[in-house]
PDB file of C-alpha atoms in Angstrom:
ATOM      1  CA  ASN A 555      14.771 -37.852 -15.586  1.00 71.00           C
ATOM      2  CA  ALA A 556      11.821 -34.749 -15.700  1.00 72.00           C
ATOM      3  CA  LYS A 557      11.669 -34.905 -11.423  1.00 73.00           C
ATOM      4  CA  GLN A 558      15.338 -35.599 -11.307  1.00 79.00           C
ATOM      5  CA  ASP A 559      15.995 -32.362 -13.056  1.00 84.00           C
ATOM      6  CA  ALA A 560      13.481 -30.455 -11.191  1.00 84.00           C
ATOM      7  CA  VAL A 561      14.346 -31.940  -7.363  1.00 86.00           C
ATOM      8  CA  GLN A 562      18.133 -30.065  -8.875  1.00 91.00           C
ATOM      9  CA  MET A 563      16.486 -26.574 -10.041  1.00 92.00           C
ATOM     10  CA  ILE A 564      14.933 -26.391  -6.580  1.00 94.00           C
ATOM     11  CA  GLY A 565      18.196 -27.419  -4.688  1.00 93.00           C
ATOM     12  CA  GLU A 566      20.277 -24.402  -6.859  1.00 94.00           C
ATOM     13  CA  ILE A 567      17.456 -22.088  -6.233  1.00 95.00           C
ATOM     14  CA  LYS A 568      17.581 -22.826  -2.640  1.00 95.00           C
ATOM     15  CA  ASP A 569      20.807 -22.715  -2.796  1.00 94.00           C
ATOM     16  CA  LYS A 570      20.756 -18.800  -4.445  1.00 95.00           C
ATOM     17  CA  ILE A 571      18.310 -17.579  -2.094  1.00 95.00           C
ATOM     18  CA  LEU A 572      20.586 -18.844   1.343  1.00 94.00           C
ATOM     19  CA  ASP A 573      23.388 -16.696   0.144  1.00 94.00           C
ATOM     20  CA  ASP A 574      21.461 -13.814  -1.028  1.00 92.00           C
ATOM     21  CA  VAL A 575      19.217 -13.015   2.190  1.00 91.00           C
ATOM     22  CA  HIS A 576      22.523 -14.037   4.102  1.00 88.00           C
ATOM     23  CA  THR A 577      24.425 -11.953   2.524  1.00 89.00           C
ATOM     24  CA  ILE A 578      21.671  -8.621   1.854  1.00 86.00           C
ATOM     25  CA  LEU A 579      19.734  -9.179   5.179  1.00 83.00           C
ATOM     26  CA  PRO A 580      21.881  -6.857   7.306  1.00 82.00           C
ATOM     27  CA  ASP A 581      21.204  -3.798   5.308  1.00 81.00           C
ATOM     28  CA  VAL A 582      17.240  -4.402   4.718  1.00 77.00           C
ATOM     29  CA  LYS A 583      14.832  -2.607   6.201  1.00 72.00           C
ATOM     30  CA  TYR A 584      12.522  -2.528   4.697  1.00 67.00           C
ATOM     31  CA  CYS A 585      10.274  -5.804   3.684  1.00 69.00           C
ATOM     32  CA  SER A 586       9.534  -4.693   0.200  1.00 73.00           C
ATOM     33  CA  GLN A 587      13.316  -4.439  -0.665  1.00 76.00           C
ATOM     34  CA  LEU A 588      12.960  -8.019  -0.736  1.00 81.00           C
ATOM     35  CA  LYS A 589       9.789  -8.294  -3.132  1.00 82.00           C
ATOM     36  CA  LEU A 590      10.190  -9.673  -6.422  1.00 84.00           C
ATOM     37  CA  LEU A 591       7.527  -7.935  -8.564  1.00 80.00           C
ATOM     38  CA  GLY A 592       6.014  -9.986 -11.545  1.00 84.00           C
ATOM     39  CA  ASN A 593       3.633 -12.469 -12.268  1.00 87.00           C
ATOM     40  CA  TYR A 594       1.917 -13.550  -8.804  1.00 88.00           C
ATOM     41  CA  TYR A 595       2.139 -17.394 -10.113  1.00 87.00           C
ATOM     42  CA  ASP A 596       5.459 -16.637 -11.298  1.00 89.00           C
ATOM     43  CA  CYS A 597       6.728 -14.723  -7.899  1.00 93.00           C
ATOM     44  CA  HIS A 598       5.039 -16.138  -4.936  1.00 95.00           C
ATOM     45  CA  SER A 599       6.613 -18.906  -4.197  1.00 96.00           C
ATOM     46  CA  LEU A 600       9.837 -17.017  -4.192  1.00 95.00           C
ATOM     47  CA  ASN A 601       8.611 -14.387  -2.542  1.00 95.00           C
ATOM     48  CA  THR A 602       7.360 -16.526   0.536  1.00 97.00           C
ATOM     49  CA  ALA A 603      11.104 -18.831   0.463  1.00 97.00           C
ATOM     50  CA  ILE A 604      13.115 -15.298   0.568  1.00 95.00           C
ATOM     51  CA  LEU A 605      11.137 -14.426   3.408  1.00 95.00           C
ATOM     52  CA  SER A 606      11.512 -17.311   5.010  1.00 97.00           C
ATOM     53  CA  THR A 607      14.757 -17.213   4.969  1.00 96.00           C
ATOM     54  CA  ALA A 608      15.035 -14.370   6.118  1.00 93.00           C
ATOM     55  CA  LEU A 609      13.090 -14.780   9.081  1.00 94.00           C
ATOM     56  CA  GLY A 610      14.832 -18.270   9.547  1.00 95.00           C
ATOM     57  CA  TYR A 611      17.495 -16.274   9.743  1.00 93.00           C
ATOM     58  CA  ARG A 612      16.515 -13.665  12.097  1.00 90.00           C
ATOM     59  CA  LEU A 613      15.321 -16.556  14.491  1.00 93.00           C
ATOM     60  CA  ASN A 614      18.662 -17.889  14.606  1.00 94.00           C
ATOM     61  CA  LEU A 615      18.068 -21.202  13.376  1.00 96.00           C
ATOM     62  CA  ASP A 616      19.786 -23.394  12.257  1.00 96.00           C
ATOM     63  CA  GLU A 617      21.318 -23.882   9.037  1.00 95.00           C
ATOM     64  CA  ASP A 618      20.288 -27.401   8.225  1.00 96.00           C
ATOM     65  CA  PHE A 619      16.821 -25.845   9.196  1.00 97.00           C
ATOM     66  CA  ILE A 620      16.652 -22.938   7.156  1.00 97.00           C
ATOM     67  CA  GLU A 621      18.092 -24.536   4.246  1.00 96.00           C
ATOM     68  CA  LYS A 622      14.630 -26.984   4.411  1.00 97.00           C
ATOM     69  CA  LEU A 623      12.864 -24.080   5.093  1.00 97.00           C
ATOM     70  CA  ALA A 624      13.706 -22.538   1.568  1.00 97.00           C
ATOM     71  CA  LYS A 625      13.100 -25.874   0.224  1.00 97.00           C
ATOM     72  CA  ALA A 626       9.477 -26.424   1.026  1.00 98.00           C
ATOM     73  CA  ALA A 627       8.618 -22.868   0.838  1.00 98.00           C
ATOM     74  CA  LEU A 628       9.729 -23.240  -3.025  1.00 97.00           C
ATOM     75  CA  LEU A 629       7.385 -26.121  -3.197  1.00 97.00           C
ATOM     76  CA  HIS A 630       4.475 -26.047  -1.255  1.00 98.00           C
ATOM     77  CA  ASP A 631       1.914 -24.570  -3.806  1.00 97.00           C
ATOM     78  CA  ILE A 632       3.221 -27.343  -5.679  1.00 96.00           C
ATOM     79  CA  GLY A 633      -0.757 -28.868  -6.057  1.00 97.00           C
ATOM     80  CA  MET A 634      -1.488 -25.618  -7.548  1.00 95.00           C
ATOM     81  CA  THR A 635      -0.146 -26.767 -10.511  1.00 94.00           C
ATOM     82  CA  LYS A 636      -3.098 -29.601 -11.096  1.00 96.00           C
ATOM     83  CA  LEU A 637      -5.286 -26.973 -10.226  1.00 96.00           C
ATOM     84  CA  PRO A 638      -7.611 -26.443 -13.406  1.00 94.00           C
ATOM     85  CA  LYS A 639      -6.304 -22.521 -15.280  1.00 91.00           C
ATOM     86  CA  GLU A 640      -9.626 -20.933 -14.778  1.00 92.00           C
ATOM     87  CA  ILE A 641      -9.832 -21.567 -10.996  1.00 91.00           C
ATOM     88  CA  LEU A 642      -6.245 -20.160 -10.519  1.00 88.00           C
ATOM     89  CA  GLU A 643      -7.756 -16.937 -13.013  1.00 84.00           C
ATOM     90  CA  LYS A 644      -9.979 -16.253 -10.896  1.00 81.00           C
ATOM     91  CA  THR A 645     -10.570 -13.284  -8.174  1.00 74.00           C
ATOM     92  CA  VAL A 646     -13.774 -14.561  -6.968  1.00 83.00           C
ATOM     93  CA  LEU A 647     -14.127 -17.985  -5.856  1.00 89.00           C
ATOM     94  CA  SER A 648     -17.676 -19.590  -5.388  1.00 92.00           C
ATOM     95  CA  GLN A 649     -18.034 -22.532  -2.552  1.00 94.00           C
ATOM     96  CA  GLN A 650     -17.901 -25.200  -5.242  1.00 96.00           C
ATOM     97  CA  ASP A 651     -14.569 -23.450  -6.546  1.00 96.00           C
ATOM     98  CA  ASN A 652     -13.200 -22.810  -3.154  1.00 95.00           C
ATOM     99  CA  LYS A 653     -13.616 -26.607  -1.848  1.00 96.00           C
ATOM    100  CA  ILE A 654     -11.390 -27.503  -5.749  1.00 96.00           C
ATOM    101  CA  PHE A 655      -8.961 -24.997  -4.780  1.00 96.00           C
ATOM    102  CA  GLN A 656      -8.167 -26.496  -1.393  1.00 97.00           C
ATOM    103  CA  THR A 657      -7.626 -29.211  -2.661  1.00 98.00           C
ATOM    104  CA  HIS A 658      -4.073 -28.346  -3.729  1.00 98.00           C
ATOM    105  CA  THR A 659      -2.663 -28.673   0.112  1.00 98.00           C
ATOM    106  CA  LYS A 660      -2.863 -32.276  -0.001  1.00 98.00           C
ATOM    107  CA  ILE A 661      -2.090 -32.605  -3.516  1.00 98.00           C
ATOM    108  CA  GLY A 662       1.251 -30.849  -2.877  1.00 98.00           C
ATOM    109  CA  TYR A 663       1.829 -33.340  -0.177  1.00 98.00           C
ATOM    110  CA  LYS A 664       1.096 -36.264  -2.014  1.00 98.00           C
ATOM    111  CA  ILE A 665       3.543 -34.938  -5.670  1.00 96.00           C
ATOM    112  CA  LEU A 666       6.106 -33.979  -3.009  1.00 96.00           C
ATOM    113  CA  LYS A 667       5.876 -37.498  -0.972  1.00 96.00           C
ATOM    114  CA  TYR A 668       5.121 -40.000  -3.845  1.00 95.00           C
ATOM    115  CA  GLU A 669       6.196 -38.376  -7.235  1.00 93.00           C
ATOM    116  CA  MET A 670       9.368 -36.258  -5.426  1.00 93.00           C
ATOM    117  CA  GLY A 671      10.412 -38.299  -2.884  1.00 93.00           C
ATOM    118  CA  MET A 672      11.060 -34.971  -0.350  1.00 95.00           C
ATOM    119  CA  PRO A 673      11.492 -35.889   3.093  1.00 96.00           C
ATOM    120  CA  GLU A 674       8.254 -35.629   4.850  1.00 97.00           C
ATOM    121  CA  ASP A 675       8.988 -32.468   7.321  1.00 97.00           C
ATOM    122  CA  ILE A 676       8.842 -30.305   3.398  1.00 97.00           C
ATOM    123  CA  CYS A 677       5.671 -32.771   2.837  1.00 98.00           C
ATOM    124  CA  LEU A 678       3.933 -31.651   5.822  1.00 98.00           C
ATOM    125  CA  VAL A 679       4.340 -28.192   4.224  1.00 98.00           C
ATOM    126  CA  ALA A 680       2.338 -28.393   1.646  1.00 98.00           C
ATOM    127  CA  LEU A 681       0.092 -29.889   3.437  1.00 98.00           C
ATOM    128  CA  GLU A 682      -0.323 -27.838   6.573  1.00 98.00           C
ATOM    129  CA  HIS A 683       0.406 -23.983   5.075  1.00 98.00           C
ATOM    130  CA  HIS A 684      -3.441 -22.849   5.372  1.00 98.00           C
ATOM    131  CA  GLU A 685      -4.272 -24.295   8.963  1.00 98.00           C
ATOM    132  CA  ASN A 686      -4.695 -21.065  11.389  1.00 98.00           C
ATOM    133  CA  ASN A 687      -3.559 -21.058  14.899  1.00 97.00           C
ATOM    134  CA  ASP A 688      -7.303 -20.276  15.566  1.00 97.00           C
ATOM    135  CA  GLY A 689      -8.032 -24.009  13.891  1.00 97.00           C
ATOM    136  CA  SER A 690     -10.273 -22.479  11.478  1.00 97.00           C
ATOM    137  CA  GLY A 691      -7.821 -23.502   8.552  1.00 97.00           C
ATOM    138  CA  TYR A 692      -7.867 -26.560   6.540  1.00 98.00           C
ATOM    139  CA  PRO A 693      -7.409 -28.776   4.995  1.00 98.00           C
ATOM    140  CA  PHE A 694      -7.855 -30.725   9.123  1.00 98.00           C
ATOM    141  CA  LYS A 695      -8.533 -27.871  11.185  1.00 98.00           C
ATOM    142  CA  LEU A 696      -4.993 -28.270  13.135  1.00 98.00           C
ATOM    143  CA  SER A 697      -4.438 -25.056  15.904  1.00 97.00           C
ATOM    144  CA  GLY A 698      -1.324 -24.414  17.906  1.00 96.00           C
ATOM    145  CA  GLU A 699       1.458 -26.269  17.820  1.00 95.00           C
ATOM    146  CA  GLN A 700      -0.577 -29.393  15.751  1.00 98.00           C
ATOM    147  CA  ILE A 701       0.774 -27.438  12.740  1.00 98.00           C
ATOM    148  CA  SER A 702       4.485 -28.112  12.081  1.00 98.00           C
ATOM    149  CA  GLU A 703       6.705 -25.379  13.013  1.00 97.00           C
ATOM    150  CA  MET A 704       8.124 -25.202   9.453  1.00 98.00           C
ATOM    151  CA  ALA A 705       4.969 -24.786   7.949  1.00 98.00           C
ATOM    152  CA  ARG A 706       3.749 -22.091  10.321  1.00 98.00           C
ATOM    153  CA  ILE A 707       6.411 -19.779   9.140  1.00 98.00           C
ATOM    154  CA  ILE A 708       5.548 -20.302   5.669  1.00 98.00           C
ATOM    155  CA  GLY A 709       2.393 -19.858   5.775  1.00 98.00           C
ATOM    156  CA  MET A 710       2.712 -17.229   7.411  1.00 97.00           C
ATOM    157  CA  CYS A 711       5.006 -15.608   4.959  1.00 97.00           C
ATOM    158  CA  SER A 712       2.483 -17.292   1.941  1.00 97.00           C
ATOM    159  CA  PHE A 713      -0.067 -15.104   3.718  1.00 96.00           C
ATOM    160  CA  PHE A 714       2.102 -11.426   3.618  1.00 94.00           C
ATOM    161  CA  ASP A 715       3.263 -12.515   0.113  1.00 94.00           C
ATOM    162  CA  ASP A 716      -0.552 -12.505  -0.604  1.00 93.00           C
ATOM    163  CA  LEU A 717      -1.357  -9.763   1.176  1.00 92.00           C
ATOM    164  CA  THR A 718       1.038  -7.671  -0.759  1.00 90.00           C
ATOM    165  CA  SER A 719       0.185  -9.054  -4.191  1.00 90.00           C
ATOM    166  CA  ASN A 720      -3.433  -8.105  -3.348  1.00 87.00           C
ATOM    167  CA  ARG A 721      -4.674 -11.503  -3.579  1.00 88.00           C
ATOM    168  CA  THR A 722      -6.872 -11.616  -0.228  1.00 87.00           C
ATOM    169  CA  THR A 723     -10.386  -8.994   0.428  1.00 86.00           C
ATOM    170  CA  ASN A 724      -7.733  -6.795   2.447  1.00 88.00           C
ATOM    171  CA  ARG A 725      -6.587  -4.309  -0.089  1.00 87.00           C
ATOM    172  CA  VAL A 726      -3.478  -2.789   0.516  1.00 89.00           C
ATOM    173  CA  LYS A 727      -1.428  -0.019  -0.566  1.00 88.00           C
ATOM    174  CA  ASN A 728       2.015  -0.764   1.325  1.00 85.00           C
ATOM    175  CA  THR A 729       3.985  -3.209   4.163  1.00 86.00           C
ATOM    176  CA  LYS A 730       2.964  -0.493   6.741  1.00 87.00           C
ATOM    177  CA  ASP A 731      -0.773  -1.604   5.083  1.00 89.00           C
ATOM    178  CA  ALA A 732      -0.496  -5.427   5.252  1.00 89.00           C
ATOM    179  CA  LEU A 733       1.264  -5.657   8.701  1.00 90.00           C
ATOM    180  CA  ARG A 734      -1.673  -3.608  10.169  1.00 91.00           C
ATOM    181  CA  ILE A 735      -3.772  -6.637   8.477  1.00 93.00           C
ATOM    182  CA  MET A 736      -1.086  -9.083  10.065  1.00 93.00           C
ATOM    183  CA  LEU A 737      -1.324  -7.914  13.361  1.00 92.00           C
ATOM    184  CA  GLU A 738      -5.189  -7.523  13.256  1.00 93.00           C
ATOM    185  CA  VAL A 739      -5.818 -11.222  12.473  1.00 90.00           C
ATOM    186  CA  GLY A 740      -3.390 -11.208  15.700  1.00 86.00           C
ATOM    187  CA  SER A 741      -2.904 -14.772  16.856  1.00 85.00           C
ATOM    188  CA  ARG A 742      -5.864 -16.083  15.550  1.00 94.00           C
ATOM    189  CA  LYS A 743      -4.169 -17.499  11.935  1.00 96.00           C
ATOM    190  CA  PHE A 744      -0.846 -17.287  13.805  1.00 96.00           C
ATOM    191  CA  THR A 745       1.438 -18.012  16.992  1.00 94.00           C
ATOM    192  CA  PRO A 746       1.617 -14.837  18.845  1.00 93.00           C
ATOM    193  CA  GLN A 747       5.594 -15.685  19.206  1.00 92.00           C
ATOM    194  CA  LEU A 748       6.248 -15.622  15.112  1.00 94.00           C
ATOM    195  CA  LEU A 749       3.691 -13.003  14.246  1.00 94.00           C
ATOM    196  CA  TYR A 750       6.148 -10.695  16.885  1.00 92.00           C
ATOM    197  CA  GLN A 751       9.367 -11.827  14.934  1.00 92.00           C
ATOM    198  CA  PHE A 752       7.786 -11.341  11.503  1.00 92.00           C
ATOM    199  CA  VAL A 753       6.405  -7.582  12.401  1.00 89.00           C
ATOM    200  CA  ASN A 754       9.428  -6.454  14.164  1.00 86.00           C
ATOM    201  CA  MET A 755      11.625  -7.571  11.341  1.00 84.00           C
ATOM    202  CA  TYR A 756      11.210  -4.117   9.380  1.00 78.00           C
ATOM    203  CA  ASN A 757      10.250  -1.300   9.835  1.00 69.00           C
ATOM    204  CA  TYR A 758       7.091  -0.748   9.913  1.00 68.00           C
ATOM    205  CA  ASN A 759       6.566   2.854   8.133  1.00 70.00           C
ATOM    206  CA  ASP A 760       7.981   1.461   5.014  1.00 69.00           C
ATOM    207  CA  LEU A 761       5.176   3.112   2.389  1.00 68.00           C
ATOM    208  CA  GLU A 762       6.758   2.094  -0.403  1.00 70.00           C
ATOM    209  CA  SER A 763       3.644   1.651  -2.597  1.00 75.00           C
ATOM    210  CA  TYR A 764       3.793  -1.432  -4.260  1.00 64.00           C
ATOM    211  CA  GLU A 765       1.981   0.137  -6.951  1.00 67.00           C
ATOM    212  CA  GLU A 766       4.946   2.288  -8.653  1.00 61.00           C
ATOM    213  CA  MET A 767       7.114   0.319  -7.255  1.00 53.00           C
ATOM    214  CA  ALA A 768       5.851  -2.804 -10.384  1.00 49.00           C
ATOM    215  CA  GLN A 769       5.485   0.860 -12.774  1.00 43.00           C
TER     216      GLN A 769
END
């Protein structure tokens, strides 16, 4: 059926990402070398999965955890598929729009748990990837280690891809700009140890322009 096909397809993409990232990571100096450019909604989950997998290898996490990390990253925004198209197309959200947008976390959790039968730790990533280290996120205002490790990693990589896709209020030209904003946001949003590892994963002087790369 369709759901089994979807689960199988996610598994195949996950395997490809693991294989490719593991192969090229030793030669990658610049984060821009890992970024897929194209329609945001086509590329965001793939970019998040690539970055999360790269960070998982850099952190020397075990292979099983990295496999789950890649799969959870591919599925973290699945709740978006149930949001009204007009909200997804807006660049500025009203307060009411934002309330609707934020429901994608709970919707995603329910889809993964009850429709796709995914393990709880993968479901929690859909639920928690917008929680912040200081408790200012949503949907439950969790903080620090209340947020699952997988969700902390994927939430950070997802935010970075949002930054470099200019989907936030912070406009960036290149990875150096994005990393600067990550450091400014700092431990309010991210666990300091993870942020440190992420920022140091790539050369800080990556000035490759995303606009020029997209031409």
